[in-house]
Amino acid sequence: MTEQACMEDELTLGGATPDAGHDHRPGLDRAVVPRRTGLQFPRQIPLTSWERIGRQLSLIADSSAWWLGDWLVYGQDHYTDRYRTAIERTALDYQTLRNYAWVARRFSLPRRRDKLSFAHHAEVAALSEADQDLWLERADRHRWSRNRLRRELRQAQTEAKAVRRQPAAAPADLNLRPSREQLERWELAARIQDCDLTHWMVQGLETLAEEVINRNAARSTPPAFPPSRPSGSGVILYQIARQEPETAPLSRESA
């Protein structure tokens, strides 16, 4: 028996059972005979059988990309100096094989999803393993086509780049109108703590805010004012909160 006849016989005898339309193991219905240059059909087959054969052919075509990729990976790993010569003896295109092998190396066998095509895996092959799994899971769950996966991935990447290009948010401006007495007292407190007025105010507000938030977390309702006086730079701010506004405030914008 010739080598070509053996190949044809193996593919025919390894055919799938009639119920293999939903099987993810490649095989071909015994109703047809595969040849090197074609597929021989009987005179009449049911529509359901014809549809099943189409699904089987699609699965075989997709699986062949994985097979060829794994074949080249094995040759690269085991026959470093000779695999190129072996490829030249076949009718296979080396660049295509390299593309298949690159995807195959990016996905170990346990990480390949048999419900998704080789093309799905190729779309996300350049990502980290975590992102690969994330996008393949989405494609599997939502039954995305390869093109839909590509669009979703590109949109996500475009949005991420847009966020990175956005400038940092500018500090918010806060306008205060303290009285002269209040302003002098704040400046004195800031000098005592050896810091500028703006830093002292921010530090004091942060301290007071943290104390209020922490107390509020331990109670069902927050108090109108803190029951105890805050320490440090928050002392002056606590006093400010309890004072009535002056009738003739001094206009000054805090930096």
PDB file of C-alpha atoms in Angstrom:
ATOM      1  CA  MET A   1       0.000   0.000   0.000  1.00  0.00           C
ATOM      2  CA  THR A   2       1.374   3.418  -0.947  1.00  0.00           C
ATOM      3  CA  GLU A   3       2.012   6.157   1.612  1.00  0.00           C
ATOM      4  CA  GLN A   4      -0.817   8.258   0.179  1.00  0.00           C
ATOM      5  CA  ALA A   5      -3.209   5.293   0.312  1.00  0.00           C
ATOM      6  CA  CYS A   6      -2.265   4.705   3.952  1.00  0.00           C
ATOM      7  CA  MET A   7      -3.045   8.322   4.776  1.00  0.00           C
ATOM      8  CA  GLU A   8      -6.410   8.125   3.073  1.00  0.00           C
ATOM      9  CA  ASP A   9      -7.201   4.821   4.790  1.00  0.00           C
ATOM     10  CA  GLU A  10      -6.286   6.203   8.215  1.00  0.00           C
ATOM     11  CA  LEU A  11      -8.506   9.225   7.792  1.00  0.00           C
ATOM     12  CA  THR A  12     -11.409   7.127   6.536  1.00  0.00           C
ATOM     13  CA  LEU A  13     -11.165   4.426   9.210  1.00  0.00           C
ATOM     14  CA  GLY A  14     -10.693   7.028  11.908  1.00  0.00           C
ATOM     15  CA  GLY A  15     -13.990   8.600  11.020  1.00  0.00           C
ATOM     16  CA  ALA A  16     -16.462   9.889  13.551  1.00  0.00           C
ATOM     17  CA  THR A  17     -19.591   8.115  14.603  1.00  0.00           C
ATOM     18  CA  PRO A  18     -22.970   9.427  13.406  1.00  0.00           C
ATOM     19  CA  ASP A  19     -23.381  11.312  16.677  1.00  0.00           C
ATOM     20  CA  ALA A  20     -20.055  13.103  16.441  1.00  0.00           C
ATOM     21  CA  GLY A  21     -21.537  16.342  15.157  1.00  0.00           C
ATOM     22  CA  HIS A  22     -21.152  17.836  18.625  1.00  0.00           C
ATOM     23  CA  ASP A  23     -17.923  16.021  19.463  1.00  0.00           C
ATOM     24  CA  HIS A  24     -14.763  18.087  19.701  1.00  0.00           C
ATOM     25  CA  ARG A  25     -12.516  15.237  18.550  1.00  0.00           C
ATOM     26  CA  PRO A  26     -11.698  15.592  14.852  1.00  0.00           C
ATOM     27  CA  GLY A  27     -13.044  12.825  12.647  1.00  0.00           C
ATOM     28  CA  LEU A  28     -14.992  12.335   9.441  1.00  0.00           C
ATOM     29  CA  ASP A  29     -18.276  10.574   8.815  1.00  0.00           C
ATOM     30  CA  ARG A  30     -17.881   7.128   7.258  1.00  0.00           C
ATOM     31  CA  ALA A  31     -20.437   8.040   4.598  1.00  0.00           C
ATOM     32  CA  VAL A  32     -17.757   9.973   2.710  1.00  0.00           C
ATOM     33  CA  VAL A  33     -14.340   8.913   1.433  1.00  0.00           C
ATOM     34  CA  PRO A  34     -11.512  11.478   1.648  1.00  0.00           C
ATOM     35  CA  ARG A  35      -9.010  11.573  -1.189  1.00  0.00           C
ATOM     36  CA  ARG A  36      -5.903  13.637  -1.774  1.00  0.00           C
ATOM     37  CA  THR A  37      -7.754  15.819  -4.246  1.00  0.00           C
ATOM     38  CA  GLY A  38     -11.331  15.626  -3.052  1.00  0.00           C
ATOM     39  CA  LEU A  39     -14.092  14.190  -0.907  1.00  0.00           C
ATOM     40  CA  GLN A  40     -16.184  11.382  -2.402  1.00  0.00           C
ATOM     41  CA  PHE A  41     -19.888  11.419  -1.450  1.00  0.00           C
ATOM     42  CA  PRO A  42     -22.472   8.664  -1.915  1.00  0.00           C
ATOM     43  CA  ARG A  43     -25.332   9.272  -4.340  1.00  0.00           C
ATOM     44  CA  GLN A  44     -27.671  10.338  -1.535  1.00  0.00           C
ATOM     45  CA  ILE A  45     -27.191  11.267   2.140  1.00  0.00           C
ATOM     46  CA  PRO A  46     -29.640  12.906   4.559  1.00  0.00           C
ATOM     47  CA  LEU A  47     -29.423  16.660   5.110  1.00  0.00           C
ATOM     48  CA  THR A  48     -28.475  16.117   8.751  1.00  0.00           C
ATOM     49  CA  SER A  49     -25.515  13.955   7.703  1.00  0.00           C
ATOM     50  CA  TRP A  50     -24.364  16.527   5.160  1.00  0.00           C
ATOM     51  CA  GLU A  51     -24.512  19.275   7.823  1.00  0.00           C
ATOM     52  CA  ARG A  52     -22.598  17.099  10.272  1.00  0.00           C
ATOM     53  CA  ILE A  53     -19.856  16.473   7.720  1.00  0.00           C
ATOM     54  CA  GLY A  54     -19.526  20.230   7.246  1.00  0.00           C
ATOM     55  CA  ARG A  55     -19.010  20.705  10.974  1.00  0.00           C
ATOM     56  CA  GLN A  56     -16.468  17.890  10.997  1.00  0.00           C
ATOM     57  CA  LEU A  57     -14.524  19.422   8.118  1.00  0.00           C
ATOM     58  CA  SER A  58     -14.502  22.785   9.886  1.00  0.00           C
ATOM     59  CA  LEU A  59     -13.157  21.141  13.026  1.00  0.00           C
ATOM     60  CA  ILE A  60     -10.472  19.281  11.096  1.00  0.00           C
ATOM     61  CA  ALA A  61      -9.397  22.453   9.282  1.00  0.00           C
ATOM     62  CA  ASP A  62      -9.133  24.369  12.554  1.00  0.00           C
ATOM     63  CA  SER A  63      -7.401  21.515  14.368  1.00  0.00           C
ATOM     64  CA  SER A  64      -4.825  21.238  11.596  1.00  0.00           C
ATOM     65  CA  ALA A  65      -3.462  24.667  12.563  1.00  0.00           C
ATOM     66  CA  TRP A  66      -2.822  23.399  16.101  1.00  0.00           C
ATOM     67  CA  TRP A  67      -1.378  20.141  14.755  1.00  0.00           C
ATOM     68  CA  LEU A  68       1.014  21.901  12.397  1.00  0.00           C
ATOM     69  CA  GLY A  69       2.039  24.346  15.112  1.00  0.00           C
ATOM     70  CA  ASP A  70       2.744  21.564  17.596  1.00  0.00           C
ATOM     71  CA  TRP A  71       4.567  19.604  14.891  1.00  0.00           C
ATOM     72  CA  LEU A  72       6.951  22.488  14.221  1.00  0.00           C
ATOM     73  CA  VAL A  73       7.445  23.180  17.934  1.00  0.00           C
ATOM     74  CA  TYR A  74       8.466  19.553  18.440  1.00  0.00           C
ATOM     75  CA  GLY A  75      10.887  19.746  15.530  1.00  0.00           C
ATOM     76  CA  GLN A  76      12.400  22.989  16.785  1.00  0.00           C
ATOM     77  CA  ASP A  77      12.897  21.531  20.262  1.00  0.00           C
ATOM     78  CA  HIS A  78      14.178  18.085  19.262  1.00  0.00           C
ATOM     79  CA  TYR A  79      15.835  18.541  15.864  1.00  0.00           C
ATOM     80  CA  THR A  80      17.302  22.011  16.057  1.00  0.00           C
ATOM     81  CA  ASP A  81      19.702  21.563  13.159  1.00  0.00           C
ATOM     82  CA  ARG A  82      17.510  19.419  10.915  1.00  0.00           C
ATOM     83  CA  TYR A  83      13.894  20.528  11.164  1.00  0.00           C
ATOM     84  CA  ARG A  84      14.260  23.163   8.431  1.00  0.00           C
ATOM     85  CA  THR A  85      15.436  20.477   6.009  1.00  0.00           C
ATOM     86  CA  ALA A  86      12.455  18.311   6.921  1.00  0.00           C
ATOM     87  CA  ILE A  87      10.067  21.198   6.254  1.00  0.00           C
ATOM     88  CA  GLU A  88      11.579  21.758   2.831  1.00  0.00           C
ATOM     89  CA  ARG A  89      10.679  18.186   1.935  1.00  0.00           C
ATOM     90  CA  THR A  90       7.021  18.974   2.535  1.00  0.00           C
ATOM     91  CA  ALA A  91       4.720  21.348   0.689  1.00  0.00           C
ATOM     92  CA  LEU A  92       4.282  23.453   3.835  1.00  0.00           C
ATOM     93  CA  ASP A  93       5.074  27.165   3.914  1.00  0.00           C
ATOM     94  CA  TYR A  94       7.664  27.869   6.587  1.00  0.00           C
ATOM     95  CA  GLN A  95       6.363  31.331   7.492  1.00  0.00           C
ATOM     96  CA  THR A  96       2.844  29.978   7.961  1.00  0.00           C
ATOM     97  CA  LEU A  97       4.221  27.186  10.104  1.00  0.00           C
ATOM     98  CA  ARG A  98       6.155  29.684  12.203  1.00  0.00           C
ATOM     99  CA  ASN A  99       2.947  31.621  12.843  1.00  0.00           C
ATOM    100  CA  TYR A 100       1.174  28.440  13.903  1.00  0.00           C
ATOM    101  CA  ALA A 101       4.095  27.440  16.118  1.00  0.00           C
ATOM    102  CA  TRP A 102       4.198  30.833  17.814  1.00  0.00           C
ATOM    103  CA  VAL A 103       0.536  30.561  18.815  1.00  0.00           C
ATOM    104  CA  ALA A 104       1.034  26.944  19.883  1.00  0.00           C
ATOM    105  CA  ARG A 105       3.897  27.943  22.178  1.00  0.00           C
ATOM    106  CA  ARG A 106       1.772  30.695  23.726  1.00  0.00           C
ATOM    107  CA  PHE A 107      -0.884  28.192  24.794  1.00  0.00           C
ATOM    108  CA  SER A 108      -0.050  24.940  26.517  1.00  0.00           C
ATOM    109  CA  LEU A 109      -2.481  22.114  25.761  1.00  0.00           C
ATOM    110  CA  PRO A 110      -4.496  22.480  29.005  1.00  0.00           C
ATOM    111  CA  ARG A 111      -5.091  26.190  28.287  1.00  0.00           C
ATOM    112  CA  ARG A 112      -6.509  25.701  24.800  1.00  0.00           C
ATOM    113  CA  ARG A 113     -10.291  25.957  24.564  1.00  0.00           C
ATOM    114  CA  ASP A 114     -11.829  23.405  22.246  1.00  0.00           C
ATOM    115  CA  LYS A 115     -14.993  25.476  21.828  1.00  0.00           C
ATOM    116  CA  LEU A 116     -12.977  28.332  20.333  1.00  0.00           C
ATOM    117  CA  SER A 117     -11.060  28.325  17.078  1.00  0.00           C
ATOM    118  CA  PHE A 118      -7.338  28.570  16.554  1.00  0.00           C
ATOM    119  CA  ALA A 119      -8.002  32.057  15.186  1.00  0.00           C
ATOM    120  CA  HIS A 120      -9.574  33.089  18.515  1.00  0.00           C
ATOM    121  CA  HIS A 121      -6.393  32.059  20.295  1.00  0.00           C
ATOM    122  CA  ALA A 122      -4.221  33.835  17.719  1.00  0.00           C
ATOM    123  CA  GLU A 123      -6.075  37.115  18.363  1.00  0.00           C
ATOM    124  CA  VAL A 124      -5.029  37.172  22.033  1.00  0.00           C
ATOM    125  CA  ALA A 125      -1.713  35.314  21.792  1.00  0.00           C
ATOM    126  CA  ALA A 126       0.362  38.469  22.314  1.00  0.00           C
ATOM    127  CA  LEU A 127      -1.295  39.223  25.669  1.00  0.00           C
ATOM    128  CA  SER A 128      -0.228  38.030  29.099  1.00  0.00           C
ATOM    129  CA  GLU A 129      -1.587  34.655  30.201  1.00  0.00           C
ATOM    130  CA  ALA A 130      -4.054  36.318  32.563  1.00  0.00           C
ATOM    131  CA  ASP A 131      -5.410  38.557  29.804  1.00  0.00           C
ATOM    132  CA  GLN A 132      -5.470  35.661  27.356  1.00  0.00           C
ATOM    133  CA  ASP A 133      -7.652  33.668  29.725  1.00  0.00           C
ATOM    134  CA  LEU A 134      -9.853  36.687  30.418  1.00  0.00           C
ATOM    135  CA  TRP A 135     -10.625  37.379  26.756  1.00  0.00           C
ATOM    136  CA  LEU A 136     -11.004  33.748  25.781  1.00  0.00           C
ATOM    137  CA  GLU A 137     -13.433  33.295  28.657  1.00  0.00           C
ATOM    138  CA  ARG A 138     -15.474  36.247  27.412  1.00  0.00           C
ATOM    139  CA  ALA A 139     -15.459  34.958  23.851  1.00  0.00           C
ATOM    140  CA  ASP A 140     -16.516  31.513  25.029  1.00  0.00           C
ATOM    141  CA  ARG A 141     -19.243  32.808  27.344  1.00  0.00           C
ATOM    142  CA  HIS A 142     -20.740  35.248  24.832  1.00  0.00           C
ATOM    143  CA  ARG A 143     -20.100  33.039  21.786  1.00  0.00           C
ATOM    144  CA  TRP A 144     -18.164  35.736  19.995  1.00  0.00           C
ATOM    145  CA  SER A 145     -16.854  35.130  16.510  1.00  0.00           C
ATOM    146  CA  ARG A 146     -13.174  35.745  15.842  1.00  0.00           C
ATOM    147  CA  ASN A 147     -14.040  39.108  14.299  1.00  0.00           C
ATOM    148  CA  ARG A 148     -16.205  40.091  17.272  1.00  0.00           C
ATOM    149  CA  LEU A 149     -13.386  39.191  19.665  1.00  0.00           C
ATOM    150  CA  ARG A 150     -11.002  41.307  17.598  1.00  0.00           C
ATOM    151  CA  ARG A 151     -13.350  44.312  17.719  1.00  0.00           C
ATOM    152  CA  GLU A 152     -13.931  44.016  21.463  1.00  0.00           C
ATOM    153  CA  LEU A 153     -10.217  43.677  22.153  1.00  0.00           C
ATOM    154  CA  ARG A 154      -9.281  46.650  19.978  1.00  0.00           C
ATOM    155  CA  GLN A 155     -11.950  48.792  21.593  1.00  0.00           C
ATOM    156  CA  ALA A 156     -10.679  47.919  25.067  1.00  0.00           C
ATOM    157  CA  GLN A 157      -7.089  48.678  24.049  1.00  0.00           C
ATOM    158  CA  THR A 158      -8.108  52.005  22.489  1.00  0.00           C
ATOM    159  CA  GLU A 159      -9.976  53.032  25.633  1.00  0.00           C
ATOM    160  CA  ALA A 160      -7.025  52.061  27.823  1.00  0.00           C
ATOM    161  CA  LYS A 161      -4.651  54.161  25.703  1.00  0.00           C
ATOM    162  CA  ALA A 162      -7.016  57.131  25.887  1.00  0.00           C
ATOM    163  CA  VAL A 163      -7.079  56.924  29.678  1.00  0.00           C
ATOM    164  CA  ARG A 164      -3.268  56.802  29.841  1.00  0.00           C
ATOM    165  CA  ARG A 165      -3.022  59.883  27.613  1.00  0.00           C
ATOM    166  CA  GLN A 166      -5.321  61.949  29.815  1.00  0.00           C
ATOM    167  CA  PRO A 167      -3.446  64.513  31.946  1.00  0.00           C
ATOM    168  CA  ALA A 168      -3.584  64.192  35.678  1.00  0.00           C
ATOM    169  CA  ALA A 169      -6.552  65.924  37.240  1.00  0.00           C
ATOM    170  CA  ALA A 170      -5.749  69.496  38.232  1.00  0.00           C
ATOM    171  CA  PRO A 171      -6.039  70.354  41.931  1.00  0.00           C
ATOM    172  CA  ALA A 172      -9.425  71.784  42.835  1.00  0.00           C
ATOM    173  CA  ASP A 173      -9.579  75.474  43.699  1.00  0.00           C
ATOM    174  CA  LEU A 174     -11.078  76.366  47.054  1.00  0.00           C
ATOM    175  CA  ASN A 175     -11.939  79.989  47.858  1.00  0.00           C
ATOM    176  CA  LEU A 176     -12.042  80.957  51.543  1.00  0.00           C
ATOM    177  CA  ARG A 177     -13.173  84.261  53.100  1.00  0.00           C
ATOM    178  CA  PRO A 178     -11.822  84.197  56.655  1.00  0.00           C
ATOM    179  CA  SER A 179     -11.877  87.171  58.978  1.00  0.00           C
ATOM    180  CA  ARG A 180      -8.629  88.996  59.681  1.00  0.00           C
ATOM    181  CA  GLU A 181      -8.533  87.497  63.172  1.00  0.00           C
ATOM    182  CA  GLN A 182      -9.033  83.967  61.825  1.00  0.00           C
ATOM    183  CA  LEU A 183      -6.364  84.410  59.200  1.00  0.00           C
ATOM    184  CA  GLU A 184      -3.818  85.711  61.718  1.00  0.00           C
ATOM    185  CA  ARG A 185      -4.572  82.799  64.048  1.00  0.00           C
ATOM    186  CA  TRP A 186      -4.151  80.259  61.248  1.00  0.00           C
ATOM    187  CA  GLU A 187      -0.849  81.795  60.154  1.00  0.00           C
ATOM    188  CA  LEU A 188       0.416  81.732  63.736  1.00  0.00           C
ATOM    189  CA  ALA A 189      -0.495  78.064  64.104  1.00  0.00           C
ATOM    190  CA  ALA A 190       1.208  77.254  60.807  1.00  0.00           C
ATOM    191  CA  ARG A 191       4.418  79.028  61.897  1.00  0.00           C
ATOM    192  CA  ILE A 192       4.383  77.184  65.229  1.00  0.00           C
ATOM    193  CA  GLN A 193       4.260  73.874  63.337  1.00  0.00           C
ATOM    194  CA  ASP A 194       6.929  75.154  60.930  1.00  0.00           C
ATOM    195  CA  CYS A 195       4.912  74.792  57.724  1.00  0.00           C
ATOM    196  CA  ASP A 196       3.246  77.093  55.237  1.00  0.00           C
ATOM    197  CA  LEU A 197      -0.381  78.057  55.672  1.00  0.00           C
ATOM    198  CA  THR A 198      -1.741  75.956  52.811  1.00  0.00           C
ATOM    199  CA  HIS A 199       0.012  72.805  53.993  1.00  0.00           C
ATOM    200  CA  TRP A 200      -1.143  73.396  57.563  1.00  0.00           C
ATOM    201  CA  MET A 201      -4.755  73.841  56.461  1.00  0.00           C
ATOM    202  CA  VAL A 202      -4.751  70.712  54.293  1.00  0.00           C
ATOM    203  CA  GLN A 203      -3.073  68.660  57.003  1.00  0.00           C
ATOM    204  CA  GLY A 204      -5.503  69.875  59.616  1.00  0.00           C
ATOM    205  CA  LEU A 205      -8.550  69.213  57.446  1.00  0.00           C
ATOM    206  CA  GLU A 206      -7.323  65.715  56.641  1.00  0.00           C
ATOM    207  CA  THR A 207      -6.801  64.970  60.340  1.00  0.00           C
ATOM    208  CA  LEU A 208     -10.226  66.275  61.268  1.00  0.00           C
ATOM    209  CA  ALA A 209     -11.915  64.475  58.363  1.00  0.00           C
ATOM    210  CA  GLU A 210     -10.319  61.169  59.304  1.00  0.00           C
ATOM    211  CA  GLU A 211     -11.453  61.491  62.919  1.00  0.00           C
ATOM    212  CA  VAL A 212     -15.015  62.333  61.897  1.00  0.00           C
ATOM    213  CA  ILE A 213     -15.179  59.468  59.382  1.00  0.00           C
ATOM    214  CA  ASN A 214     -13.782  56.959  61.863  1.00  0.00           C
ATOM    215  CA  ARG A 215     -16.301  57.983  64.524  1.00  0.00           C
ATOM    216  CA  ASN A 216     -19.105  57.882  62.014  1.00  0.00           C
ATOM    217  CA  ALA A 217     -18.185  54.340  61.025  1.00  0.00           C
ATOM    218  CA  ALA A 218     -18.688  53.228  64.632  1.00  0.00           C
ATOM    219  CA  ARG A 219     -22.091  54.917  65.024  1.00  0.00           C
ATOM    220  CA  SER A 220     -25.391  54.670  63.246  1.00  0.00           C
ATOM    221  CA  THR A 221     -25.663  58.443  62.743  1.00  0.00           C
ATOM    222  CA  PRO A 222     -22.855  60.999  62.599  1.00  0.00           C
ATOM    223  CA  PRO A 223     -22.690  63.738  65.264  1.00  0.00           C
ATOM    224  CA  ALA A 224     -23.272  67.362  64.273  1.00  0.00           C
ATOM    225  CA  PHE A 225     -19.869  68.277  65.716  1.00  0.00           C
ATOM    226  CA  PRO A 226     -17.069  66.161  67.100  1.00  0.00           C
ATOM    227  CA  PRO A 227     -17.750  65.517  70.818  1.00  0.00           C
ATOM    228  CA  SER A 228     -14.071  65.913  71.654  1.00  0.00           C
ATOM    229  CA  ARG A 229     -11.569  68.447  70.449  1.00  0.00           C
ATOM    230  CA  PRO A 230      -9.128  67.227  67.808  1.00  0.00           C
ATOM    231  CA  SER A 231      -5.446  67.401  68.599  1.00  0.00           C
ATOM    232  CA  GLY A 232      -2.568  69.067  66.790  1.00  0.00           C
ATOM    233  CA  SER A 233      -3.306  71.362  63.894  1.00  0.00           C
ATOM    234  CA  GLY A 234      -6.961  70.362  64.006  1.00  0.00           C
ATOM    235  CA  VAL A 235      -7.520  72.471  67.168  1.00  0.00           C
ATOM    236  CA  ILE A 236      -7.821  75.744  65.286  1.00  0.00           C
ATOM    237  CA  LEU A 237     -10.001  74.174  62.606  1.00  0.00           C
ATOM    238  CA  TYR A 238     -12.304  72.777  65.256  1.00  0.00           C
ATOM    239  CA  GLN A 239     -12.689  76.258  66.704  1.00  0.00           C
ATOM    240  CA  ILE A 240     -13.399  77.652  63.255  1.00  0.00           C
ATOM    241  CA  ALA A 241     -16.236  75.209  62.773  1.00  0.00           C
ATOM    242  CA  ARG A 242     -17.956  76.468  65.925  1.00  0.00           C
ATOM    243  CA  GLN A 243     -17.551  80.201  65.248  1.00  0.00           C
ATOM    244  CA  GLU A 244     -20.234  82.421  63.791  1.00  0.00           C
ATOM    245  CA  PRO A 245     -19.147  84.149  60.534  1.00  0.00           C
ATOM    246  CA  GLU A 246     -17.830  87.663  60.833  1.00  0.00           C
ATOM    247  CA  THR A 247     -19.961  90.504  59.548  1.00  0.00           C
ATOM    248  CA  ALA A 248     -17.113  92.055  57.567  1.00  0.00           C
ATOM    249  CA  PRO A 249     -14.954  89.225  56.165  1.00  0.00           C
ATOM    250  CA  LEU A 250     -11.607  89.901  54.580  1.00  0.00           C
ATOM    251  CA  SER A 251     -11.357  88.746  50.947  1.00  0.00           C
ATOM    252  CA  ARG A 252      -8.351  86.546  50.361  1.00  0.00           C
ATOM    253  CA  GLU A 253      -7.928  83.589  48.056  1.00  0.00           C
ATOM    254  CA  SER A 254      -5.985  80.691  49.428  1.00  0.00           C
ATOM    255  CA  ALA A 255      -3.445  79.149  47.089  1.00  0.00           C
TER     256      ALA A 255
END
